[in-house]
CSV table of C-alpha atoms in Angstrom, one decimal:
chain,number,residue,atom,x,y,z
G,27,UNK,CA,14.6,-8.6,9.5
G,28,UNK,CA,11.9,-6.7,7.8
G,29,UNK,CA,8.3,-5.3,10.2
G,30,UNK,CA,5.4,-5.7,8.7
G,31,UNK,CA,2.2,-3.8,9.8
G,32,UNK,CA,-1.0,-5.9,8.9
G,33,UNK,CA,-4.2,-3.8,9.4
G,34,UNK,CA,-7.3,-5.5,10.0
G,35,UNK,CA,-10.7,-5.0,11.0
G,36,UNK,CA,-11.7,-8.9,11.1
G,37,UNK,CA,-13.4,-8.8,7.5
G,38,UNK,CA,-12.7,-11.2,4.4
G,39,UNK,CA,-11.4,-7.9,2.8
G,40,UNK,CA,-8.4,-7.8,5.3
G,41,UNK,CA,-7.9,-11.8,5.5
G,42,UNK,CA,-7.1,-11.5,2.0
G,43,UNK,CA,-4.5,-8.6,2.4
G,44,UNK,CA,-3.2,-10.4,4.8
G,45,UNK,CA,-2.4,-13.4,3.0
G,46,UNK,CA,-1.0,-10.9,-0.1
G,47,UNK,CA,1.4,-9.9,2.6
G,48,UNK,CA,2.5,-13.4,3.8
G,49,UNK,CA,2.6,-15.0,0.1
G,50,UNK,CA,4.8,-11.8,-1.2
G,51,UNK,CA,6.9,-12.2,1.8
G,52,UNK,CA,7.3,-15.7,1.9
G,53,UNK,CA,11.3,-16.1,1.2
G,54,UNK,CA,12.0,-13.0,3.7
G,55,UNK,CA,12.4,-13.0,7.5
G,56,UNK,CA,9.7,-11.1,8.8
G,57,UNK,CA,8.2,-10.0,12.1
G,58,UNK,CA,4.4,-9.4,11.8
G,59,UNK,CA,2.5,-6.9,13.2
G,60,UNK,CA,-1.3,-7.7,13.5
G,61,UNK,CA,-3.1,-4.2,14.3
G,62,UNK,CA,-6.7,-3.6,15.1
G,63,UNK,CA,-8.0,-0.1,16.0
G,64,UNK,CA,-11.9,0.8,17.7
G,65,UNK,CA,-13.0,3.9,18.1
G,66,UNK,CA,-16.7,4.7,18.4
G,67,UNK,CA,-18.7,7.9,17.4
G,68,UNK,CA,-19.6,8.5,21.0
G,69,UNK,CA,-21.6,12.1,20.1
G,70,UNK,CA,-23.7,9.3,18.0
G,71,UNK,CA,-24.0,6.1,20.4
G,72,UNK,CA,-24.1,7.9,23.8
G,73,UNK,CA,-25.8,11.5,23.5
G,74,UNK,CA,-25.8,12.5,27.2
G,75,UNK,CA,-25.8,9.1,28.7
G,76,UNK,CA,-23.2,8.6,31.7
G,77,UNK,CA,-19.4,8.1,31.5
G,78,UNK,CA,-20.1,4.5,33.5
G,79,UNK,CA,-21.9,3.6,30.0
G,80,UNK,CA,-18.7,5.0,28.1
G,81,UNK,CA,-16.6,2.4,30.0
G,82,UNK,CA,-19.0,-0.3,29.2
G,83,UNK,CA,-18.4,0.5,26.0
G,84,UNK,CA,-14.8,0.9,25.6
G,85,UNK,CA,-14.5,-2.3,27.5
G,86,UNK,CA,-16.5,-4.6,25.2
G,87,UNK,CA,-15.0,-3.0,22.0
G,88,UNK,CA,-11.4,-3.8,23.9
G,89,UNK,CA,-12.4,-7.9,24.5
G,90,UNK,CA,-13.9,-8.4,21.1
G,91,UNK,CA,-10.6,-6.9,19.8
G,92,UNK,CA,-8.1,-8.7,21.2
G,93,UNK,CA,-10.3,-11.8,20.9
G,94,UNK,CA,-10.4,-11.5,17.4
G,95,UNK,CA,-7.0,-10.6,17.0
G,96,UNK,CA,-6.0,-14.4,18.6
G,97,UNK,CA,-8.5,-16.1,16.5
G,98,UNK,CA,-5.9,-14.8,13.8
G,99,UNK,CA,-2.8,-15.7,15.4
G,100,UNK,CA,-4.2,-19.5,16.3
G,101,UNK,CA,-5.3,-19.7,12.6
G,102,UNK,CA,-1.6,-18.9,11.3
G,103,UNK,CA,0.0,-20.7,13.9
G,104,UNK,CA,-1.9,-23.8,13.0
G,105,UNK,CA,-2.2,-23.0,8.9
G,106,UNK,CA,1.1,-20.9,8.5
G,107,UNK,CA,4.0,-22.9,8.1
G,108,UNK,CA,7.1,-20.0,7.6
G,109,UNK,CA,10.1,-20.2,10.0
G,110,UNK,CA,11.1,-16.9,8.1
G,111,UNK,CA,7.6,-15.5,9.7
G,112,UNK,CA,7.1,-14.2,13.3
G,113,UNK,CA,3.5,-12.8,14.8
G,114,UNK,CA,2.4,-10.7,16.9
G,115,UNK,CA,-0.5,-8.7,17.9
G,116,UNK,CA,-1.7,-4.9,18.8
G,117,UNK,CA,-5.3,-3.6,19.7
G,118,UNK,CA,-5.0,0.1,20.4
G,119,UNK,CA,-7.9,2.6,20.8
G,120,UNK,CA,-7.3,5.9,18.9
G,121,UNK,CA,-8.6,6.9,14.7
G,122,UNK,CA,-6.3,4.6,12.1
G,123,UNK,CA,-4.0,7.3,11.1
G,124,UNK,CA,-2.7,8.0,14.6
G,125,UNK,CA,-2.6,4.6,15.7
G,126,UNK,CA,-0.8,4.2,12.3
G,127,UNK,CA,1.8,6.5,13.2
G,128,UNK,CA,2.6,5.7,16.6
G,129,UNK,CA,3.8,1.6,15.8
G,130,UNK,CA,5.4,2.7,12.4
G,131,UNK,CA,7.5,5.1,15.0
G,132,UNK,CA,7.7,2.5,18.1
G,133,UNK,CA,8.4,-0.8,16.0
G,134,UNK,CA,10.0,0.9,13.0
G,135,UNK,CA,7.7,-0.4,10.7
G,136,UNK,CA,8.8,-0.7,7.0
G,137,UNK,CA,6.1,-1.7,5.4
G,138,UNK,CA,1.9,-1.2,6.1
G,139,UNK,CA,-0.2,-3.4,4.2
G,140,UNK,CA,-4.3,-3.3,3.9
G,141,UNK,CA,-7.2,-4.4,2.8
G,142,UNK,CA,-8.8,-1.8,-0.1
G,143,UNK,CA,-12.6,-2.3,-1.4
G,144,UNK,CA,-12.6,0.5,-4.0
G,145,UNK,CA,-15.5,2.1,-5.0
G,146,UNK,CA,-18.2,2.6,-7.6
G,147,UNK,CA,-20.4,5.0,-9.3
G,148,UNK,CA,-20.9,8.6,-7.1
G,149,UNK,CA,-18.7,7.0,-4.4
G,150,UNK,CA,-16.0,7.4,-6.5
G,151,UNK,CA,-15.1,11.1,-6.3
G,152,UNK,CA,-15.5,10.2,-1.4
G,153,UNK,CA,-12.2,10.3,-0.3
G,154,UNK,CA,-13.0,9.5,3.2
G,155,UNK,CA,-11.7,5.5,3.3
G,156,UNK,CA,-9.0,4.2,5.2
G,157,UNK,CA,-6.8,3.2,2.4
G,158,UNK,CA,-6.9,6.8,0.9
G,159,UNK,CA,-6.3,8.5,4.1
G,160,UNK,CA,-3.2,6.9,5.3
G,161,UNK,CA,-1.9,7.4,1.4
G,162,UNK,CA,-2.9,11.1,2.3
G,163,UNK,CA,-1.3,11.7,5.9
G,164,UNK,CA,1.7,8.7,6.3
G,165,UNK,CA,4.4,9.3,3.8
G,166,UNK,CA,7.7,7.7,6.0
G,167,UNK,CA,6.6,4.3,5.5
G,168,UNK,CA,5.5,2.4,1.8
G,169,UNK,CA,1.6,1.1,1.7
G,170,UNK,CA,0.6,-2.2,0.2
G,171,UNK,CA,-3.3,-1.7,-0.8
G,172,UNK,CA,-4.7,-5.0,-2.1
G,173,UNK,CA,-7.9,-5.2,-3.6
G,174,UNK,CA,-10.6,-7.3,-1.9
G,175,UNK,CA,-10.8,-9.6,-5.4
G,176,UNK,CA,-6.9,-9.9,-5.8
G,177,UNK,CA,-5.9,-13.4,-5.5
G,178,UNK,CA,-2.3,-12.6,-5.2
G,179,UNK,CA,0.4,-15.5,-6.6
G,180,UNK,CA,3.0,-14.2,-8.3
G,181,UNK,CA,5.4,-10.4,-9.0
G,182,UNK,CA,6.6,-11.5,-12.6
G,183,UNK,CA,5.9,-7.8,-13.6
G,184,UNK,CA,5.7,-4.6,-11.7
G,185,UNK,CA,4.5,-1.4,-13.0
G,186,UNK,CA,6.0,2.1,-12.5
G,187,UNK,CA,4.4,5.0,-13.6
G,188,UNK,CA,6.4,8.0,-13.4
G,189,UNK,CA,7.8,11.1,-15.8
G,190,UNK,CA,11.4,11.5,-14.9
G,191,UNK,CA,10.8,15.2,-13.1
G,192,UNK,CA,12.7,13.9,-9.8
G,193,UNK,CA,15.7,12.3,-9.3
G,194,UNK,CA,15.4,8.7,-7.5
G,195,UNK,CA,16.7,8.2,-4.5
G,196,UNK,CA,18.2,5.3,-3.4
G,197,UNK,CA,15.8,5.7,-0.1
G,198,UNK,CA,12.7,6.0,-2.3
G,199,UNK,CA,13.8,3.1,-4.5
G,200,UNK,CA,14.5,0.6,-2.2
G,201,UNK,CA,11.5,-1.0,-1.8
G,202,UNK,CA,10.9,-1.6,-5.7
G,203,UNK,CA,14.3,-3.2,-6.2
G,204,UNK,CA,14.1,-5.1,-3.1
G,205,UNK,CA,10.7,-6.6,-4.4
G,206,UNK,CA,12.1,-7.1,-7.9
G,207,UNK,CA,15.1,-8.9,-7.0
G,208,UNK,CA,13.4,-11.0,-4.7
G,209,UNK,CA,10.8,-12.2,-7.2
G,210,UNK,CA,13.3,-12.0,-10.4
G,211,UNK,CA,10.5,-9.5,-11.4
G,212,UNK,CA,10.4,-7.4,-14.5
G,213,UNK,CA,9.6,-3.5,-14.1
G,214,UNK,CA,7.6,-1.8,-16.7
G,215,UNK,CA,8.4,1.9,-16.0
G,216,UNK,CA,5.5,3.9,-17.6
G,217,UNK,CA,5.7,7.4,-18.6
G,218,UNK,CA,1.9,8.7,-19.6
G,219,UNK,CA,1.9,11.9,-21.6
G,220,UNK,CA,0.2,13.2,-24.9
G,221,UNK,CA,4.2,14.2,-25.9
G,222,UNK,CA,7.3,11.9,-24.8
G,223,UNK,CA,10.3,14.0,-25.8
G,224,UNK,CA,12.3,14.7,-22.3
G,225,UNK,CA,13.8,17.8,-21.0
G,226,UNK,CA,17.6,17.6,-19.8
G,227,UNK,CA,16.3,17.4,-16.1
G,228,UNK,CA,14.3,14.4,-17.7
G,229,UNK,CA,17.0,12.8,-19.1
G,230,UNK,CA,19.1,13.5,-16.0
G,231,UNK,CA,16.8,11.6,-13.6
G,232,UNK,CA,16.2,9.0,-15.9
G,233,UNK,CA,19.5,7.8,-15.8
G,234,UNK,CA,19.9,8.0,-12.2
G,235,UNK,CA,16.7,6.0,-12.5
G,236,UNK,CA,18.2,2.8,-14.7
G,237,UNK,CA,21.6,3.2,-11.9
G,238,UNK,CA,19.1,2.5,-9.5
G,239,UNK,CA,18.2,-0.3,-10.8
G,240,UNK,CA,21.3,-2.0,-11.2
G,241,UNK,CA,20.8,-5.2,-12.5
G,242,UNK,CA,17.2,-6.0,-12.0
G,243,UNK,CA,15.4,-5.9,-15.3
G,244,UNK,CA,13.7,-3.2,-16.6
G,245,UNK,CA,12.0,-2.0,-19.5
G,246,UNK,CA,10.7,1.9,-20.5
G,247,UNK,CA,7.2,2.3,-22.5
G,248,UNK,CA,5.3,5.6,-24.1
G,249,UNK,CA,2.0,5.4,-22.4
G,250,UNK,CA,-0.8,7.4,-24.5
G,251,UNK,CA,-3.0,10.0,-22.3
G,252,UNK,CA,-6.0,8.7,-22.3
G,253,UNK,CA,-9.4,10.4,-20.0
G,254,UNK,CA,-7.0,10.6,-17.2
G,255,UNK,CA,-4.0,9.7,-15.9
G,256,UNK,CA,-5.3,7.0,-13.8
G,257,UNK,CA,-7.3,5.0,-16.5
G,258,UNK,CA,-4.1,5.1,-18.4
G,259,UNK,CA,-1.7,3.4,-16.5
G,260,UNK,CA,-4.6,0.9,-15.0
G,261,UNK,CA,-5.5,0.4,-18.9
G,262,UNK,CA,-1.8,-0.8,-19.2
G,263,UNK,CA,-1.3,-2.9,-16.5
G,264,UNK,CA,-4.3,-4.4,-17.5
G,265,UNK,CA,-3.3,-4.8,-21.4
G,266,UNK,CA,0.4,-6.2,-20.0
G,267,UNK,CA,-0.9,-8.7,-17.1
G,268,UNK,CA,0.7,-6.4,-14.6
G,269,UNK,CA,1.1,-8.1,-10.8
G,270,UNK,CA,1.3,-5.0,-9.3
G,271,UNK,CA,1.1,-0.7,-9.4
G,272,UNK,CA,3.9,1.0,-7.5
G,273,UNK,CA,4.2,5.1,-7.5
G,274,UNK,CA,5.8,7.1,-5.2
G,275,UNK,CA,3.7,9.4,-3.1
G,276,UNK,CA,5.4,12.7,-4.5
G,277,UNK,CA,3.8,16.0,-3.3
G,278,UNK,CA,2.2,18.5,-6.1
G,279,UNK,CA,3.4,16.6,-8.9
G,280,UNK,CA,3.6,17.9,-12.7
G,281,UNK,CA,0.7,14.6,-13.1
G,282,UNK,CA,-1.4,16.4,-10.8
G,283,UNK,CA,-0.9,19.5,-12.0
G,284,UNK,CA,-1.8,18.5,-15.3
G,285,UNK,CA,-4.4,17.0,-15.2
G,286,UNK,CA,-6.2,18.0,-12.0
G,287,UNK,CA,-6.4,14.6,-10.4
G,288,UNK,CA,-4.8,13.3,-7.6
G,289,UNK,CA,-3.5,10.2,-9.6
G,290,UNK,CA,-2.5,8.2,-6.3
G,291,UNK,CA,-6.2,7.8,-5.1
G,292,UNK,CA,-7.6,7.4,-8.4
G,293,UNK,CA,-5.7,4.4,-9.0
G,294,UNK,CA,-5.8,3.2,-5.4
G,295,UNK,CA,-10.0,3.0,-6.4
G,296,UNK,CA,-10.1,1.9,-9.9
G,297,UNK,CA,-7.4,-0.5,-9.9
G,298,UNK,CA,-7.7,-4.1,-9.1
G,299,UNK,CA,-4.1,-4.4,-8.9
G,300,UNK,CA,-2.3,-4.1,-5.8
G,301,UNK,CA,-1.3,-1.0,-5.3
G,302,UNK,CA,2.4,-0.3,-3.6
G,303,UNK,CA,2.7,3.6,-2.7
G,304,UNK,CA,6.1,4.9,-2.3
G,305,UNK,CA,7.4,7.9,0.3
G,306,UNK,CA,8.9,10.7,-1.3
């Protein structure tokens, strides 16, 4: 059986995120995890009112959660017809990333999923949103990011970005093949660079790589540099009617390096792709 964490703050942006996760699961037994955190500025909301108001507070914020967390499990109990699929709810007090942490650790979570608005213009360059920061500080558990536009229906093609400068592990690869041979999916595996000629190491890896994959299908492509990193492979997925993005979270990465962007959150807010982020 495979746990699912489903993140939600009650808006359409997480409704459809959540229904990403149930359609992309559909032929796998899964248990559910519906999770909703609260935690209020108080320096902003109280100034130096008393701690009976604080309770008040923490109290209402507490019902509305766990309300609103049943209106969801009565709606897929009456709308969600999966034997495979199993439900259940959390409401926990504490920031995202720490409430994150503690259920992937207590339920042994393999998989978070969430809802992802991107962003536009200046906001661009913030790097303050929920999405980003669990890509940032959780790297034992895969993240499904799903754009708030995404009308997910089908994983015919998955694309991997990646340049061959780390051997694959059979931990860090799991995920992907599991997905692919679930949905009979085809993986376009990327490599972006302004020169394609690999290195031994290169060359190495990459063959671990295609024994990784087994039998699921796979093809390799030369991906031109174009302003970035980023607009490259989300020119690409575009170009090739790509279901999904999947990279794998590595630390400090030649990519990076190169080219001075953290390539991760760039595509986690330009795409309109799901995005699948990997562990290293």
């Amino acid at each position: 059986m495979k746990n699912v964490l489903l993140l939600t703050d009650f808006s359409n942006n997480s409704w459809n995120a959540i229904f990403a996760a149930l359609k992309m699961h559909e032929h796998m037994v899964c248990d559910f995890w519906l999770l909703n955190t609260y935690e209020p500025s108080f320096a902003n909301i109280l100034g130096n009112k008393s701690k009976e108001r604080l309770g008040v507070i923490y109290d209402s914020l507490a019902k509305n959660s766990s309300i609103e967390l049943d209106k969801i499990l009565q709606y897929l109990e009456i709308n969600h017809q999966n034997k495979n699929h199993t439900f259940e709810k959390r409401s926990v007090s504490n920031d995202i990333v720490n409430a994150v942490k503690e259920i992937c650790n207590e339920k042994d979570i393999d998989l978070i999923v969430m809802g992802t608005k991107g962003a536009t213009g200046a906001k661009e360059i913030f790097m303050g949103s929920n999405t980003v920061e669990l890509i940032k500080k959780i790297n034992s558990c895969p993240i499904f990011a799903v754009p708030s536009k995404h009308d997910f229906k089908d994983l015919s093609k998955i694309l991997f970005p990646t340049e061959f400068t780390k051997p694959y592990t059979k931990y860090e690869m799991n995920p992907l093949t599991e997905l692919a041979t679930t949905w009979k999916s085809e993986i376009l595996i990327i490599l972006v660079a302004q020169e394609f000629s690999l290195n031994k190491e290169q060359i190495s890896n990459k063959e671990v790589l295609i024994k990784r994959l087994g039998k699921v299908e796979h093809s390799f492509h030369n991906v031109e540099m174009q302003a970035s990193v980023a607009e490259s492979i989300s020119t690409f997925a575009k170009e090739n009617r790509a279901d999904i993005i999947v990279l794998i979270n590595y630390k400090h990465t030649f990519i990076e390096k190169l080219t001075r962007e953290a390539v991760v959150k760039k595509v986690g807010f330009h795409s309109q792709i799901p995005l699948l982020v990997l562990p290293e």
